[in-house]
Coordinates of C-alpha atoms in Angstrom, one line a residue:
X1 CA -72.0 21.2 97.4
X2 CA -69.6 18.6 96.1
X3 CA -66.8 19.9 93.4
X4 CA -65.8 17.1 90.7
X5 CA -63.1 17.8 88.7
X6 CA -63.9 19.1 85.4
X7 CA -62.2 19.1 81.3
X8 CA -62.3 22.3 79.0
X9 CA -62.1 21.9 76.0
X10 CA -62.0 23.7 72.3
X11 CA -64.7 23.5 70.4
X12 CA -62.8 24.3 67.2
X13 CA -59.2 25.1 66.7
X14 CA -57.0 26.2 63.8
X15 CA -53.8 26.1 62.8
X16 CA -53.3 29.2 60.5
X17 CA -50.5 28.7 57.8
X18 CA -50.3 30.6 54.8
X19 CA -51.0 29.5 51.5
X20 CA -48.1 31.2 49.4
X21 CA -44.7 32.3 50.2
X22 CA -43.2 35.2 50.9
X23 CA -41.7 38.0 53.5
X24 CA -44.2 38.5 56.5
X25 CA -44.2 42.0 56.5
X26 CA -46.8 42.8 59.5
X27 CA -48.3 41.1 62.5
X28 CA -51.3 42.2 63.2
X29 CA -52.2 40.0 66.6
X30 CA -50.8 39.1 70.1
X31 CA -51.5 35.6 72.2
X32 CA -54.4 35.4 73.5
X33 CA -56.1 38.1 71.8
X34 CA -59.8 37.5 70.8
X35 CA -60.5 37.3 67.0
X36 CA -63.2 36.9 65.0
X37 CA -63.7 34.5 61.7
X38 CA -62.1 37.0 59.0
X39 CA -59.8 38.8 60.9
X40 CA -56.5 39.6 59.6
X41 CA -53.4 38.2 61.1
X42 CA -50.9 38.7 59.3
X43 CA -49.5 40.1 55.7
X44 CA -47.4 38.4 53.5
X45 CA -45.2 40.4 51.1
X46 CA -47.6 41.0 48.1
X47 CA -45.0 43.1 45.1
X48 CA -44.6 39.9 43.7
X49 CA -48.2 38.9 43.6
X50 CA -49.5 42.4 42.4
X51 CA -47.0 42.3 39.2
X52 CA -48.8 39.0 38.4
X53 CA -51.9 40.0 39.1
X54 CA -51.5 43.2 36.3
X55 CA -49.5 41.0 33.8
X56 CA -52.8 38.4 34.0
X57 CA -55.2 42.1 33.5
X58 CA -52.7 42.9 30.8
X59 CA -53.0 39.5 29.1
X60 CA -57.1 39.9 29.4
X61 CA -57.0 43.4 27.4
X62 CA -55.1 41.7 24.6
X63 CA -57.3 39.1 24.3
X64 CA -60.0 41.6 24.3
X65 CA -58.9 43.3 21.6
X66 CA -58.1 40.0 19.7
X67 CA -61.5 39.1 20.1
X68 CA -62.8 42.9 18.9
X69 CA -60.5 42.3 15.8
X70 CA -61.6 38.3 15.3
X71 CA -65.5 39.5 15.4
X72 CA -65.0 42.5 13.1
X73 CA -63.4 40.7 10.3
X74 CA -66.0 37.7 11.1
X75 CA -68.6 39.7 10.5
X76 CA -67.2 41.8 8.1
X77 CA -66.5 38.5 6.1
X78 CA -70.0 37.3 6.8
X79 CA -72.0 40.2 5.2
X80 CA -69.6 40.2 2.0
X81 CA -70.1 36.2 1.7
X82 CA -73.5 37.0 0.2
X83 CA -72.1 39.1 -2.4
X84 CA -69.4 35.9 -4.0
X85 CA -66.4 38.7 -2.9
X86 CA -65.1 36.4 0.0
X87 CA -65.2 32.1 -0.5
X88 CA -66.7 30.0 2.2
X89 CA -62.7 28.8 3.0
X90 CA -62.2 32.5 4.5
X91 CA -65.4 33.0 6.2
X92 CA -65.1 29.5 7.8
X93 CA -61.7 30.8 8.5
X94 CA -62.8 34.3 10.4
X95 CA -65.0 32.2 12.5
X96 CA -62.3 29.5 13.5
X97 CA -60.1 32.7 14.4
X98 CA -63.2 34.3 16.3
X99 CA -63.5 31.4 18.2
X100 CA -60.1 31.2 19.1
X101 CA -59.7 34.5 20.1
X102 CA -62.3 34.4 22.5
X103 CA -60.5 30.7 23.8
X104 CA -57.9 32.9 24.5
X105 CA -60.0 35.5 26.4
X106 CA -61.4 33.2 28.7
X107 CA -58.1 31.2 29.4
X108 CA -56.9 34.8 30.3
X109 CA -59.2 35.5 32.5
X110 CA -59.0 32.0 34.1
X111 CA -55.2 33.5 34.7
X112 CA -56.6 36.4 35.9
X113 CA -58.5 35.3 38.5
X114 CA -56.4 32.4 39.6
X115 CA -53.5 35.6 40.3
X116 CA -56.2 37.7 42.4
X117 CA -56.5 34.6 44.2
X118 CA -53.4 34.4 45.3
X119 CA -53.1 38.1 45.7
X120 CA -55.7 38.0 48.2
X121 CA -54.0 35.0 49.9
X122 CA -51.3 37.3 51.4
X123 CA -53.7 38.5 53.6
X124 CA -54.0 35.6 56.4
X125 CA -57.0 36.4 58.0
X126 CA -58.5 33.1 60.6
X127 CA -61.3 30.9 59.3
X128 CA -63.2 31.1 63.4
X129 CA -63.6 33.3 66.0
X130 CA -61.7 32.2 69.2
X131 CA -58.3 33.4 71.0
X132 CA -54.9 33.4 69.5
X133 CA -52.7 31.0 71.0
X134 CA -48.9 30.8 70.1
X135 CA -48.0 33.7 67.5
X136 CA -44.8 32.2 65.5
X137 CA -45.2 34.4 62.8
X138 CA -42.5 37.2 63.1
X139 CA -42.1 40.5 60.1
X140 CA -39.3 39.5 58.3
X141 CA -40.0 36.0 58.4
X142 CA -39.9 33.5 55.3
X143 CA -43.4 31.3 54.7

């Protein structure tokens, strides 16, 4: 039996780098320890993120009540327009307001769920299974 030399290589690799800044505030693997896809690596400071993430949730409820408000006058407006008590000009004027009310509910949660987003990003977790290599990420570390 002959031996011929032989090449290993990866079949996928992955440099992991996070995709927001902040404090590394836990490590959560060693080189050469055996991951699989969706396992966490490492944390990224969140406060920051959380405080945006309820501002954008607080932004949403006042939108929602915006809306509430636009759709009760709307339709308040609406069922009086029969009756000659309010003029066309108003109730055209409810429903421009209704629908700009709810423009601003779904730009909100657009904000939302862009903030949640990034929220979740300070958890870097690794897109394959496979073996950690070099580990330069270090708690207390700016990314």
């Amino acid at each position: 039996m002959s031996s011929r030399p032989g090449r290993i290589i990866a079949s996928a690799s992955a440099q992991i780098r996070p995709q927001v800044g902040g404090i590394i505030t836990a490590v959560e693997v060693q080189p050469g320890q055996a991951v699989n896809a969706g396992d966490l690596l490492f944390t990224i400071n969140d406060q920051n993120y959380r405080a945006e993430v309820a501002a954008a949730e607080a932004s949403v409820a006042s939108a929602t009540a915006q809306v509430s408000s636009a759709q009760a006058k709307f339709d308040r407006y609406e069922a009086l327009a029969g009756t000659n008590n309010v003029s066309q000009a108003d109730l055209t004027t409810a429903q421009v307001e209704l629908a700009q009310a709810e423009a601003t509910l779904q730009t909100a949660n657009a904000q939302l769920q862009l903030k949640q987003i990034t929220l979740d990003q300070t958890r870097v977790t690794t897109p394959i299974d496979g073996t950690v290599g070099a580990v330069t990420a270090e708690i207390g570390s700016l990314v």
